[in-house]
Amino acid sequence: MDENTLTIDGEFGIYRVAELKPQILAHVIDIDEPALALGNVTEIDAAGLQLLLFARREAANLGKRLRIGSASPAVEEVLHVAGLSAEALEEAVP
């Protein structure tokens, strides 16, 4: 992974959102082309999805695009249920 990519491993849900939010927000603010590697996420819930959408909005507010470098099957499934995809998550926020 390059310095533009923040890797998230393990659970990405309600019990870790408080820990992950400041890390992800700092990454979005500090990196010109922020990306998240979610290929090692074992579980994600609505709180994790909400944090992803928040990060996407914050990146857009800064004139950036948040890339998803990889997505685990668990992430892909939650995005699918929400009617999204990793590619759609990267699209510009109105």
N, CA, C and O of each residue as an XYZ file, in Angstrom:
376
protein
N       0.841     -1.193      0.000
C       0.000      0.000      0.000
C       0.879      1.247      0.000
O       2.004      1.237      0.501
N       0.350      2.299     -0.562
C       1.098      3.557     -0.580
C       0.654      4.450      0.577
O      -0.269      4.118      1.320
N       1.325      5.579      0.709
C       1.015      6.478      1.838
C      -0.358      7.132      1.711
O      -0.853      7.721      2.672
N      -0.977      7.034      0.536
C      -2.312      7.584      0.349
C      -3.399      6.661      0.896
O      -4.559      7.061      0.994
N      -3.033      5.434      1.249
C      -4.017      4.419      1.614
C      -3.974      4.098      3.101
O      -2.919      3.800      3.660
N      -5.128      4.166      3.719
C      -5.302      3.755      5.113
C      -5.957      2.381      5.087
O      -7.016      2.206      4.484
N      -5.330      1.409      5.737
C      -5.854      0.046      5.765
C      -6.672     -0.165      7.028
O      -6.225      0.131      8.136
N      -7.867     -0.679      6.841
C      -8.755     -1.021      7.957
C      -8.842     -2.543      7.998
O      -9.189     -3.171      6.997
N      -8.534     -3.136      9.137
C      -8.574     -4.590      9.310
C      -9.624     -4.961     10.350
O      -9.955     -4.172     11.235
N     -10.132     -6.169     10.225
C     -11.039     -6.707     11.240
C     -12.430     -6.113     11.170
O     -12.943     -5.819     10.091
N     -13.026     -5.943     12.321
C     -14.399     -5.425     12.397
C     -14.435     -3.934     12.097
O     -13.547     -3.178     12.490
N     -15.470     -3.537     11.400
C     -15.682     -2.127     11.055
C     -17.144     -1.837     11.367
O     -17.982     -1.706     10.475
N     -17.417     -1.744     12.654
C     -18.791     -1.589     13.074
C     -18.927     -0.718     14.300
O     -18.016      0.024     14.668
N     -20.062     -0.823     14.913
C     -20.434      0.072     16.001
C     -19.412      0.076     17.139
O     -19.203      1.106     17.780
N     -18.779     -1.063     17.391
C     -17.836     -1.134     18.500
C     -16.479     -0.527     18.176
O     -15.663     -0.332     19.077
N     -16.221     -0.221     16.893
C     -14.936      0.376     16.511
C     -15.061      1.749     15.879
O     -14.047      2.397     15.618
N     -16.282      2.210     15.625
C     -16.462      3.495     14.943
C     -15.806      4.635     15.717
O     -15.183      5.508     15.113
N     -15.935      4.641     17.027
C     -15.334      5.719     17.821
C     -13.813      5.719     17.683
O     -13.189      6.779     17.719
N     -13.221      4.554     17.527
C     -11.775      4.436     17.331
C     -11.371      4.823     15.906
O     -10.366      5.506     15.706
N     -12.149      4.389     14.929
C     -11.782      4.580     13.524
C     -12.108      5.969     12.977
O     -11.405      6.458     12.093
N     -13.151      6.606     13.482
C     -13.571      7.897     12.924
C     -12.449      8.931     12.926
O     -12.204      9.540     11.885
N     -11.751      9.163     14.049
C     -10.686     10.174     14.005
C      -9.552      9.786     13.066
O      -8.958     10.658     12.432
N      -9.237      8.494     12.965
C      -8.176      8.046     12.056
C      -8.557      8.308     10.604
O      -7.759      8.825      9.822
N      -9.792      7.943     10.257
C     -10.245      8.119      8.880
C     -10.378      9.603      8.548
O      -9.984     10.029      7.463
N     -10.924     10.385      9.461
C     -11.081     11.821      9.217
C      -9.726     12.495      9.042
O      -9.554     13.311      8.136
N      -8.763     12.164      9.898
C      -7.411     12.734      9.769
C      -6.797     12.344      8.435
O      -6.129     13.158      7.798
N      -7.014     11.117      8.010
C      -6.494     10.640      6.726
C      -7.092     11.453      5.574
O      -6.376     11.887      4.672
N      -8.393     11.651      5.616
C      -9.075     12.424      4.564
C      -8.555     13.866      4.536
O      -8.352     14.430      3.461
N      -8.344     14.453      5.696
C      -7.875     15.839      5.771
C      -6.409     15.961      5.343
O      -6.052     16.882      4.608
N      -5.569     15.041      5.799
C      -4.122     15.170      5.619
C      -3.592     14.694      4.268
O      -2.527     15.139      3.840
N      -4.298     13.815      3.601
C      -3.806     13.199      2.366
C      -4.502     13.823      1.159
O      -5.722     13.984      1.149
N      -3.718     14.170      0.149
C      -4.285     14.803     -1.048
C      -5.216     13.881     -1.817
O      -6.247     14.323     -2.324
N      -4.865     12.611     -1.910
C      -5.678     11.625     -2.630
C      -5.954     10.449     -1.694
O      -5.360      9.382     -1.849
N      -6.857     10.638     -0.720
C      -7.086      9.603      0.289
C      -7.733      8.346     -0.287
O      -8.575      8.404     -1.183
N      -7.308      7.210      0.259
C      -7.880      5.923     -0.139
C      -8.000      5.046      1.100
O      -7.220      5.163      2.045
N      -8.984      4.177      1.073
C      -9.161      3.199      2.143
C      -9.024      1.804      1.562
O      -9.610      1.503      0.522
N      -8.259      0.954      2.221
C      -8.163     -0.458      1.868
C      -9.044     -1.215      2.849
O      -8.751     -1.276      4.043
N     -10.110     -1.782      2.343
C     -11.081     -2.480      3.189
C     -11.105     -3.975      2.898
O     -12.054     -4.666      3.269
N     -10.075     -4.473      2.240
C     -10.014     -5.876      1.847
C      -9.900     -6.847      3.006
O     -10.229     -8.023      2.856
N      -9.443     -6.380      4.156
C      -9.298     -7.249      5.329
C     -10.379     -7.015      6.373
O     -10.264     -7.484      7.505
N     -11.432     -6.290      5.997
C     -12.557     -6.082      6.916
C     -13.354     -7.374      6.992
O     -13.796     -7.903      5.972
N     -13.536     -7.878      8.204
C     -14.243     -9.151      8.395
C     -15.730     -8.964      8.639
O     -16.527     -9.870      8.398
N     -16.101     -7.777      9.120
C     -17.507     -7.505      9.443
C     -17.737     -6.003      9.380
O     -16.913     -5.219      9.850
N     -18.847     -5.614      8.802
C     -19.223     -4.199      8.754
C     -20.723     -4.113      8.984
O     -21.484     -4.949      8.499
N     -21.137     -3.105      9.720
C     -22.557     -2.917      9.992
C     -22.978     -1.518      9.543
O     -22.219     -0.818      8.872
N     -24.176     -1.123      9.915
C     -24.707      0.187      9.496
C     -23.842      1.329     10.012
O     -23.697      2.346      9.334
N     -23.268      1.180     11.197
C     -22.407      2.242     11.738
C     -21.148      2.388     10.888
O     -20.695      3.507     10.647
N     -20.586      1.285     10.436
C     -19.421      1.336      9.557
C     -19.759      1.959      8.220
O     -18.995      2.767      7.691
N     -20.909      1.582      7.671
C     -21.359      2.168      6.406
C     -21.571      3.670      6.573
O     -21.178      4.453      5.708
N     -22.181      4.067      7.663
C     -22.405      5.481      7.928
C     -21.073      6.237      8.007
O     -20.971      7.360      7.514
N     -20.064      5.632      8.617
C     -18.750      6.266      8.699
C     -18.120      6.395      7.307
O     -17.486      7.407      7.008
N     -18.288      5.388      6.465
C     -17.786      5.487      5.093
C     -18.448      6.636      4.340
O     -17.777      7.398      3.645
N     -19.757      6.755      4.480
C     -20.479      7.834      3.800
C     -20.080      9.202      4.353
O     -19.976     10.168      3.597
N     -19.856      9.290      5.663
C     -19.382     10.529      6.277
C     -18.011     10.902      5.717
O     -17.772     12.057      5.363
N     -17.121      9.928      5.638
C     -15.772     10.182      5.119
C     -15.831     10.642      3.665
O     -15.089     11.535      3.256
N     -16.716     10.027      2.895
C     -16.883     10.436      1.500
C     -17.346     11.889      1.420
O     -16.838     12.660      0.606
N     -18.295     12.258      2.249
C     -18.811     13.627      2.247
C     -17.725     14.619      2.686
O     -17.584     15.687      2.091
N     -16.969     14.267      3.715
C     -15.892     15.147      4.170
C     -14.844     15.337      3.082
O     -14.352     16.447      2.878
N     -14.502     14.262      2.385
C     -13.545     14.371      1.276
C     -14.094     15.306      0.203
O     -13.370     16.163     -0.305
N     -15.356     15.147     -0.141
C     -15.976     16.007     -1.157
C     -15.983     17.461     -0.713
O     -15.747     18.360     -1.519
N     -16.252     17.694      0.566
C     -16.242     19.068      1.087
C     -14.867     19.712      0.958
O     -14.751     20.936      0.889
N     -13.825     18.880      0.925
C     -12.452     19.368      0.781
C     -11.990     19.343     -0.678
O     -10.825     19.609     -0.972
N     -12.911     19.021     -1.585
C     -12.563     18.965     -3.004
C     -11.768     17.724     -3.369
O     -11.023     17.723     -4.349
N     -11.926     16.668     -2.582
C     -11.196     15.423     -2.815
C     -12.158     14.290     -3.129
O     -13.367     14.400     -2.926
N     -11.593     13.203     -3.629
C     -12.369     11.994     -3.871
C     -11.771     10.888     -3.009
O     -10.571     10.621     -3.084
N     -12.589     10.253     -2.203
C     -12.133      9.146     -1.363
C     -12.192      7.867     -2.184
O     -13.269      7.444     -2.605
N     -11.037      7.252     -2.412
C     -10.973      6.006     -3.161
C     -11.106      4.817     -2.220
O     -10.662      4.869     -1.073
N     -11.715      3.754     -2.712
C     -11.755      2.480     -2.012
C     -10.808      1.568     -2.776
O     -11.120      1.104     -3.873
N      -9.638      1.317     -2.177
C      -8.618      0.530     -2.858
C      -8.959     -0.939     -2.957
O      -8.587     -1.599     -3.927
N      -9.647     -1.446     -1.989
C     -10.090     -2.835     -1.991
C     -11.274     -2.948     -1.040
O     -11.419     -2.153     -0.112
N     -12.109     -3.939     -1.282
C     -13.273     -4.165     -0.422
C     -13.444     -5.667     -0.228
O     -13.453     -6.430     -1.194
N     -13.579     -6.080      1.011
C     -13.777     -7.493      1.329
C     -15.188     -7.919      0.925
O     -16.039     -7.071      0.657
N     -15.436     -9.221      0.880
C     -16.804     -9.685      0.607
C     -17.826     -9.107      1.601
O     -18.957     -8.808      1.218
N     -17.436     -8.951      2.861
C     -18.358     -8.385      3.861
C     -18.720     -6.949      3.498
O     -19.881     -6.555      3.605
N     -17.727     -6.163      3.068
C     -17.980     -4.772      2.669
C     -18.837     -4.742      1.410
O     -19.800     -3.979      1.330
N     -18.490     -5.569      0.426
C     -19.262     -5.619     -0.818
C     -20.724     -5.963     -0.540
O     -21.626     -5.388     -1.148
N     -20.958     -6.899      0.376
C     -22.327     -7.311      0.695
C     -23.126     -6.164      1.316
O     -24.268     -5.924      0.925
N     -22.537     -5.461      2.275
C     -23.237     -4.343      2.918
C     -23.500     -3.232      1.908
O     -24.580     -2.641      1.903
N     -22.526     -2.945      1.060
C     -22.736     -1.924      0.028
C     -23.851     -2.349     -0.921
O     -24.685     -1.531     -1.310
N     -23.866     -3.622     -1.290
C     -24.923     -4.124     -2.186
C     -26.300     -3.987     -1.547
O     -27.244     -3.532     -2.194
N     -26.417     -4.376     -0.290
C     -27.701     -4.270      0.419
C     -28.155     -2.815      0.484
O     -29.351     -2.527      0.434
N     -27.184     -1.895      0.597
C     -27.505     -0.466      0.664
C     -27.714      0.142     -0.724
O     -27.992      1.335     -0.847
N     -27.581     -0.678     -1.762
C     -27.766     -0.171     -3.119
C     -26.563      0.596     -3.641
O     -26.690      1.438     -4.530
N     -25.390      0.301     -3.080
C     -24.151      0.975     -3.473
C     -23.140     -0.053     -3.958
O     -23.394     -1.257     -3.937
N     -22.006      0.440     -4.388
C     -20.850     -0.386     -4.706
C     -19.626      0.426     -4.312
O     -19.733      1.619     -4.027
N     -18.463     -0.216     -4.296
C     -17.234      0.515     -3.979
C     -17.032      1.635     -4.985
O     -16.595      2.727     -4.621
N     -17.347      1.373     -6.250
C     -17.197      2.392     -7.286
C     -18.178      3.549     -7.059
O     -17.810      4.716     -7.196
N     -19.417      3.223     -6.715
C     -20.416      4.272     -6.476
C     -20.046      5.091     -5.249
O     -20.306      6.293     -5.201
N     -19.443      4.449     -4.260
C     -19.036      5.155     -3.049
C     -17.974      6.203     -3.369
O     -17.863      7.220     -2.684
N     -17.194      5.943     -4.418
C     -16.137      6.877     -4.818
C     -16.644      8.060     -5.625
O     -15.944      9.064     -5.762
N     -17.851      7.951     -6.160
C     -18.363      9.037     -6.998
C     -18.545     10.318     -6.203
O     -18.695     10.299     -4.982
N     -18.528     11.413     -6.912
C     -18.666     12.724     -6.279
C     -19.971     12.845     -5.525
O     -21.000     12.321     -5.950
N     -19.924     13.522     -4.434
C     -21.114     13.794     -3.623
C     -21.684     15.133     -4.083
O     -20.953     16.116     -4.207
N     -22.997     15.167     -4.335
C     -23.595     16.455     -4.772
C     -23.500     17.518     -3.706
O     -23.951     18.644     -3.916
